[in-house]
PDB file of C-alpha atoms in Angstrom:
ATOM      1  CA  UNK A   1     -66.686  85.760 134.669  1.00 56.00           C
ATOM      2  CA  UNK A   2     -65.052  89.173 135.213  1.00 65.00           C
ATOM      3  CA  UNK A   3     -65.315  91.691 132.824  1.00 70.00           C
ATOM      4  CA  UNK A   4     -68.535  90.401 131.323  1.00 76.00           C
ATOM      5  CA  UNK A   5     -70.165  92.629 128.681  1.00 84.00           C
ATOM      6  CA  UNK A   6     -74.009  92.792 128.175  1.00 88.00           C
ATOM      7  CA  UNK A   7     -72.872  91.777 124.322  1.00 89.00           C
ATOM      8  CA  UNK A   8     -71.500  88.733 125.372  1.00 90.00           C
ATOM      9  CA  UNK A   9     -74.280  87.890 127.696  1.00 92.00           C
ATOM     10  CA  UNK A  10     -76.819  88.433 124.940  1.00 93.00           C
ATOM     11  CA  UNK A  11     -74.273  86.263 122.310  1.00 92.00           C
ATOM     12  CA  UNK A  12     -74.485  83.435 125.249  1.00 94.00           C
ATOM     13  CA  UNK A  13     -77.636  83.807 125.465  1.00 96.00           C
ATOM     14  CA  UNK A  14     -78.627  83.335 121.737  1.00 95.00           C
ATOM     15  CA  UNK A  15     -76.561  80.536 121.235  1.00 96.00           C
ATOM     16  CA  UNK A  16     -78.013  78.819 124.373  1.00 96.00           C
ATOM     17  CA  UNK A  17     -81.733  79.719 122.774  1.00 97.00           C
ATOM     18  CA  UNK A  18     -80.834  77.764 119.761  1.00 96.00           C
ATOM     19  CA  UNK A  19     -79.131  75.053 121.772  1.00 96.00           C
ATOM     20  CA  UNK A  20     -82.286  74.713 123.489  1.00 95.00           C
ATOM     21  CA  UNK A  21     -84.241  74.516 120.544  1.00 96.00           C
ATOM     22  CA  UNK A  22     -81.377  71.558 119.151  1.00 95.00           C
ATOM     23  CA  UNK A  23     -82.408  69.772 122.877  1.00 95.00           C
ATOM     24  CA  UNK A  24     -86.051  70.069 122.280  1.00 95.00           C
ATOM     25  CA  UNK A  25     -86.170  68.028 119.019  1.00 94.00           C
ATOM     26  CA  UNK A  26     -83.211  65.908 119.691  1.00 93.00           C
ATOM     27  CA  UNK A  27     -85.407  64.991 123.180  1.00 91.00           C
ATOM     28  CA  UNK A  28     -87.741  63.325 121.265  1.00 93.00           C
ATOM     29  CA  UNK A  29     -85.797  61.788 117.786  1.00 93.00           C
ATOM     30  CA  UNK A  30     -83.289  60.273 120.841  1.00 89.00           C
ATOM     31  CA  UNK A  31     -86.112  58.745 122.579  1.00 86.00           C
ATOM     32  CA  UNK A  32     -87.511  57.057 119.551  1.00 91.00           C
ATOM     33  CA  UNK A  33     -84.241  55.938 118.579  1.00 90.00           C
ATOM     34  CA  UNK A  34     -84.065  54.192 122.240  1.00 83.00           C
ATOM     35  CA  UNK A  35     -87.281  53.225 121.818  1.00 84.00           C
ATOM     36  CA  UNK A  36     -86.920  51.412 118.691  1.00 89.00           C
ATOM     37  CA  UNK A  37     -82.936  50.821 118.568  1.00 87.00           C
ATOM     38  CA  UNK A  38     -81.823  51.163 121.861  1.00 82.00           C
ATOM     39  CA  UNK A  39     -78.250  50.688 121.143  1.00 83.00           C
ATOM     40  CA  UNK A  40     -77.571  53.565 118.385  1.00 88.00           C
ATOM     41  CA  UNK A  41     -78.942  55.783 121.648  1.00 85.00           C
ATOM     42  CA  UNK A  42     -76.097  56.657 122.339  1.00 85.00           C
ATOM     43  CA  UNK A  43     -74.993  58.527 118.959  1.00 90.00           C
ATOM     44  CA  UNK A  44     -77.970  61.236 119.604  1.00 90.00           C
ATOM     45  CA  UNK A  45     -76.153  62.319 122.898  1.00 88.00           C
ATOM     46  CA  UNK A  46     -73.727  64.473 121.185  1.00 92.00           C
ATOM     47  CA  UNK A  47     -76.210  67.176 120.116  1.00 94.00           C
ATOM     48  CA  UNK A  48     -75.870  67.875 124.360  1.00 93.00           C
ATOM     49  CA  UNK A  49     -72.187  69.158 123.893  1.00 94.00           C
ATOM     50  CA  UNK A  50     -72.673  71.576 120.651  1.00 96.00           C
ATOM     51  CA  UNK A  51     -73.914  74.734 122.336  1.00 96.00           C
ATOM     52  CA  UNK A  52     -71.331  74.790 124.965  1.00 95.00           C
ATOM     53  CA  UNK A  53     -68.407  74.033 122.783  1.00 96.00           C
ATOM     54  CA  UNK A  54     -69.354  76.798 120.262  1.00 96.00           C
ATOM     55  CA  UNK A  55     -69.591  79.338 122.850  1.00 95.00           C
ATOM     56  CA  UNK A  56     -66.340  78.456 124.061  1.00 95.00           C
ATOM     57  CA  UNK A  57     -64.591  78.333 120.476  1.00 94.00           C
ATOM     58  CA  UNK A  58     -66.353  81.782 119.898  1.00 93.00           C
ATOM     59  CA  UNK A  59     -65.274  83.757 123.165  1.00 92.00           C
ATOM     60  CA  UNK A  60     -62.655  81.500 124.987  1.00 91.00           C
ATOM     61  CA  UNK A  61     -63.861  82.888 128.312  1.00 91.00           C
ATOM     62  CA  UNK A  62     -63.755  80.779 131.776  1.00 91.00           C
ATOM     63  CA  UNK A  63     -68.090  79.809 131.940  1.00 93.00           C
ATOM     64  CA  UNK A  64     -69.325  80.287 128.650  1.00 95.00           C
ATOM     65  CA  UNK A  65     -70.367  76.735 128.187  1.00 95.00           C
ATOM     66  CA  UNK A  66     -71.799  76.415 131.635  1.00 95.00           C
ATOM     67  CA  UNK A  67     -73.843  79.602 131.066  1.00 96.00           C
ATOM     68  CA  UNK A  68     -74.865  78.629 127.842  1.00 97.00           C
ATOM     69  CA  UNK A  69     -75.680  75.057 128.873  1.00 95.00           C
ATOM     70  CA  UNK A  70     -77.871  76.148 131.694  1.00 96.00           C
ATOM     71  CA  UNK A  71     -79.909  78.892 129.377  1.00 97.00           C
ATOM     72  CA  UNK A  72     -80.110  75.518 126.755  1.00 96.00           C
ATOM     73  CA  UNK A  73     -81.673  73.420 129.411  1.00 95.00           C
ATOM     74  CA  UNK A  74     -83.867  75.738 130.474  1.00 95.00           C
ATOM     75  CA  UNK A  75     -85.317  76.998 127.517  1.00 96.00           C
ATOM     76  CA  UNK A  76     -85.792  72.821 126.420  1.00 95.00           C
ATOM     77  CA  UNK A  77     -86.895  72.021 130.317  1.00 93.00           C
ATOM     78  CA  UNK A  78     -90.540  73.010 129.547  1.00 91.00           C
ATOM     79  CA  UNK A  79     -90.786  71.210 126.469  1.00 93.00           C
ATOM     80  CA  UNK A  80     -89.590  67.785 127.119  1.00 89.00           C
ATOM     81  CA  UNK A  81     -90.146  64.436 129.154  1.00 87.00           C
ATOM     82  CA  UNK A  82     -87.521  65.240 131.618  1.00 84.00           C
ATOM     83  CA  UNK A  83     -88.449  68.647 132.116  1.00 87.00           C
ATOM     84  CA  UNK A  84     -86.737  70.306 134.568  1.00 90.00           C
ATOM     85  CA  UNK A  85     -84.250  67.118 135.008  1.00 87.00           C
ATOM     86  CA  UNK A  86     -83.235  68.035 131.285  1.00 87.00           C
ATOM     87  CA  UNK A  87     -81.773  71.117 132.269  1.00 91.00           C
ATOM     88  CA  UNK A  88     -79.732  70.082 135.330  1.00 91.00           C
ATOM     89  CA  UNK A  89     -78.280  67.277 132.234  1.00 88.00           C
ATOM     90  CA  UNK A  90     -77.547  70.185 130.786  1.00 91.00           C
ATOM     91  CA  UNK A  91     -75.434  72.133 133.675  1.00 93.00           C
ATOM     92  CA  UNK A  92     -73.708  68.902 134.194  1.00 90.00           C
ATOM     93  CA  UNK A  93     -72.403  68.634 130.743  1.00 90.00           C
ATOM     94  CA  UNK A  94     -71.007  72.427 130.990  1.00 92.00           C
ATOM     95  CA  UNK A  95     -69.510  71.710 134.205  1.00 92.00           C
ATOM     96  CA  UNK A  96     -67.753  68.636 132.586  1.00 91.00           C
ATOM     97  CA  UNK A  97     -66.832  71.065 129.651  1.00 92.00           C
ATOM     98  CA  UNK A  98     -65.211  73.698 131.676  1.00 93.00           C
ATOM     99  CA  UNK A  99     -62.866  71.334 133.184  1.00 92.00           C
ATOM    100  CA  UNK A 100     -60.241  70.709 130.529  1.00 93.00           C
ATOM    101  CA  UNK A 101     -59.781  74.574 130.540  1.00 94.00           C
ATOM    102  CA  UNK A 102     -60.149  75.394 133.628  1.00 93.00           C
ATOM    103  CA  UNK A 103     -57.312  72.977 134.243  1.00 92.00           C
ATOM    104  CA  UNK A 104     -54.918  75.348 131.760  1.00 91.00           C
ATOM    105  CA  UNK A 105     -56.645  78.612 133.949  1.00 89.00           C
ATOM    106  CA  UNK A 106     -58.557  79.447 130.854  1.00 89.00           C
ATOM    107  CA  UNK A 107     -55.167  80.193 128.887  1.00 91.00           C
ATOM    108  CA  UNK A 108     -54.631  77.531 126.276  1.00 90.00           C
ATOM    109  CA  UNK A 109     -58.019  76.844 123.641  1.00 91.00           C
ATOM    110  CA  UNK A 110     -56.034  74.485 121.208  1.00 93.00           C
ATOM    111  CA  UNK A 111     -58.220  71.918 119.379  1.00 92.00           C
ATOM    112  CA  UNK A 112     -57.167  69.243 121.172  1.00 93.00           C
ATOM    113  CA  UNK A 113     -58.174  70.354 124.495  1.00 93.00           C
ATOM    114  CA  UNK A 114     -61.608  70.498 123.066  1.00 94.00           C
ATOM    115  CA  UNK A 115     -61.596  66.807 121.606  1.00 92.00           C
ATOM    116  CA  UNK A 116     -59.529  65.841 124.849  1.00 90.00           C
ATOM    117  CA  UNK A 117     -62.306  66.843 127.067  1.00 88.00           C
ATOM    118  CA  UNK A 118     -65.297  65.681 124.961  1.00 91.00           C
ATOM    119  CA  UNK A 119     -63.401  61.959 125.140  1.00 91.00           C
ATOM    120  CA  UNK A 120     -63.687  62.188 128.695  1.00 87.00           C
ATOM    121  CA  UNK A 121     -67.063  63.196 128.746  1.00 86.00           C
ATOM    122  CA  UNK A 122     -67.987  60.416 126.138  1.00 86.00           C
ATOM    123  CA  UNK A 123     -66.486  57.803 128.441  1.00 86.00           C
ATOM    124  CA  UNK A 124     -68.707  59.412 131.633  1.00 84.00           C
ATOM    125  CA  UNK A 125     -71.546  59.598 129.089  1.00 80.00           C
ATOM    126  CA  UNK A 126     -70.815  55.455 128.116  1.00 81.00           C
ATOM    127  CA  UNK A 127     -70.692  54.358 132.006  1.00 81.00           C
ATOM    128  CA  UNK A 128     -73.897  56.221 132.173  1.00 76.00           C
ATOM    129  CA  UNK A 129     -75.469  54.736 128.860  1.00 72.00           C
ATOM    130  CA  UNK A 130     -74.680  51.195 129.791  1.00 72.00           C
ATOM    131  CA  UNK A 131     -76.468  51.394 133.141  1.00 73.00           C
ATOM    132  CA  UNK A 132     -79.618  53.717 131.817  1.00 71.00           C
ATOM    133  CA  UNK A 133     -80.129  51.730 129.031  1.00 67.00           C
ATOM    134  CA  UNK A 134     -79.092  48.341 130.159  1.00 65.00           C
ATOM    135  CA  UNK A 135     -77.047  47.310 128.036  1.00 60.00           C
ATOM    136  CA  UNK A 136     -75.624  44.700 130.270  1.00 62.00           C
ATOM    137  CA  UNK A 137     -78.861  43.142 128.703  1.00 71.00           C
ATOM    138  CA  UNK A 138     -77.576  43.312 125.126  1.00 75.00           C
ATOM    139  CA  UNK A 139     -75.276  40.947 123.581  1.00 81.00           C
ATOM    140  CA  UNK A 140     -71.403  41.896 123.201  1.00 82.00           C
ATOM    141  CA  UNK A 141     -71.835  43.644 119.762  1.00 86.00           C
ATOM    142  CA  UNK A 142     -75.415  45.809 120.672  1.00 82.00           C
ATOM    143  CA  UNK A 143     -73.509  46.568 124.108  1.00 80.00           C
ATOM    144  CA  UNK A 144     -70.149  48.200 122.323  1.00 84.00           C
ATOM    145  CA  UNK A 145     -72.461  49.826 119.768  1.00 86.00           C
ATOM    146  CA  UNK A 146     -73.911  52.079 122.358  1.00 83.00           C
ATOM    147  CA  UNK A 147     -70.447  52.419 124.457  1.00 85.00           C
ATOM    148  CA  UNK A 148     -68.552  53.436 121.235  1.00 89.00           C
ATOM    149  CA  UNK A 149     -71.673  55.527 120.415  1.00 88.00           C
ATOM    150  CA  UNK A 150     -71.699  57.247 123.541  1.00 87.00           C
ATOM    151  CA  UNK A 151     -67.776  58.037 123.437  1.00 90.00           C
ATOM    152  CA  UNK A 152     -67.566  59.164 120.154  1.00 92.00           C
ATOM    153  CA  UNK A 153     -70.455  61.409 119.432  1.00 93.00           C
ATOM    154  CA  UNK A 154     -69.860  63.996 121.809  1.00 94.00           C
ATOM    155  CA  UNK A 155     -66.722  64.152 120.145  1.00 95.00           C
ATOM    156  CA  UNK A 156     -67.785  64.146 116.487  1.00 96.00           C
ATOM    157  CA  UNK A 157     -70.732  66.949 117.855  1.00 96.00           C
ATOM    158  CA  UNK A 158     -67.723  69.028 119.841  1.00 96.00           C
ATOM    159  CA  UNK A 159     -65.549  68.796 116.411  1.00 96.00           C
ATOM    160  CA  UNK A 160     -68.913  69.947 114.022  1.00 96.00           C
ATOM    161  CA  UNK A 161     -69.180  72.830 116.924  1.00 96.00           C
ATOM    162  CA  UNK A 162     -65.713  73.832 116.415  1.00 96.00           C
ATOM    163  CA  UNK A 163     -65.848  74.319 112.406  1.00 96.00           C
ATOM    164  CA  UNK A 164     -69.381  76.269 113.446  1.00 95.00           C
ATOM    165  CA  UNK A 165     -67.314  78.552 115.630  1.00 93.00           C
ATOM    166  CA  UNK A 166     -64.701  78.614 113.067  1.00 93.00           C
ATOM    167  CA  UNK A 167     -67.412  79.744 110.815  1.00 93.00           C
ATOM    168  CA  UNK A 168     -69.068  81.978 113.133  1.00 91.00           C
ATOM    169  CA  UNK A 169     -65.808  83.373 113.915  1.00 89.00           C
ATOM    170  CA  UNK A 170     -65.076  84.200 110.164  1.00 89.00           C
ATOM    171  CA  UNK A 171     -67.785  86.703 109.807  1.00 89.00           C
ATOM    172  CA  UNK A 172     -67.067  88.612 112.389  1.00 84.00           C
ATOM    173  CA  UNK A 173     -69.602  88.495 114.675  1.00 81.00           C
ATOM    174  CA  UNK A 174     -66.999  88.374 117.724  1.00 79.00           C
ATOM    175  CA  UNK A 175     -65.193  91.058 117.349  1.00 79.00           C
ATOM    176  CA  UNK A 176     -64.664  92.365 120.542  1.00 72.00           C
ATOM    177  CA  UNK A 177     -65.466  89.312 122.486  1.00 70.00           C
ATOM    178  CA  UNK A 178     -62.286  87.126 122.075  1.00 62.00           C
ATOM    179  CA  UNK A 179     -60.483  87.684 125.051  1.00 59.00           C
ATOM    180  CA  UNK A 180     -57.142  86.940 123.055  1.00 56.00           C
ATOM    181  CA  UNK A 181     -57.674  90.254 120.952  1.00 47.00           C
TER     182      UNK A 181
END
């Protein structure tokens, strides 16, 4: 990230504090909703992509949602069962959020590029689900709940994150920090 202003920085870092906060209290409404209805589990794991996805709507720089990511996980790490594990989730889903971009050299932010890479995440998200949460041990309708869960929320969180930005955007709080202008 060349060229990186302390304002954008501190932006990053205010929209990964919040994301952490979103992490914190999805942490523990997700693991009641495994606990109770394992197979809607997978329709809390959404939340995961919002942070990263805003800041990269808001600022369309190369490592925005990796940087915000990692300051999400961190600031949830100490307050949740997976602790430090929760923020290395985190990184991972930034990494996985960069790539769509990164494949266009940070150039091209349509929509599409967005949704495109949050349905590849969901499906890396549903291979995961099925094995963490077993459902191999569900029956063929609990077992593409959770898979279909899995795929689409990051998508329907990645789209709510884009009218966010959208909104964000409109009031002209990144002024400045759009590389396009």
């Amino acid at each position: 990230m060349k060229n990186t202003s302390t304002r954008l920085l501190l932006s990053c870092a205010a929209i990964g504090v919040a994301g952490g906060l979103l992490f914190i209290v999805n942490s523990y409404l997700g693991g009641t909703v495994n606990a109770v209805l394992p197979v809607l589990y997978g329709l809390t794991l959404g939340v995961y992509f919002m942070p990263g996805a805003i800041a990269q709507r808001l600022f369309r720089r190369g490592g925005v949602a990796l940087l915000v990511a990692a300051i999400s996980g961190l600031v949830s790490a100490a307050f949740q069962p997976l602790g430090f594990g929760a923020a290395l989730i985190a990184v991972g889903i930034g990494l996985v959020q960069e790539l769509p971009f990164l494949l266009f050299r940070y150039r091209r932010w349509p929509a599409w590029l967005f949704v495109a890479g949050s349905v590849l995440s969901g499906v890396v998200l549903a291979i995961g689900m099925y094995r963490l949460v077993g459902a191999h041990a569900l029956d063929a309708v609990g077992a593409g709940i959770l898979i279909a869960g899995s795929v689409l929320s990051p998508v329907a969180f990645t789209l709510l994150a884009l009218v966010l930005g959208r909104a964000l955007e409109a009031t002209g709080v990144t002024r400045g920090l759009d590389r396009r202008r």
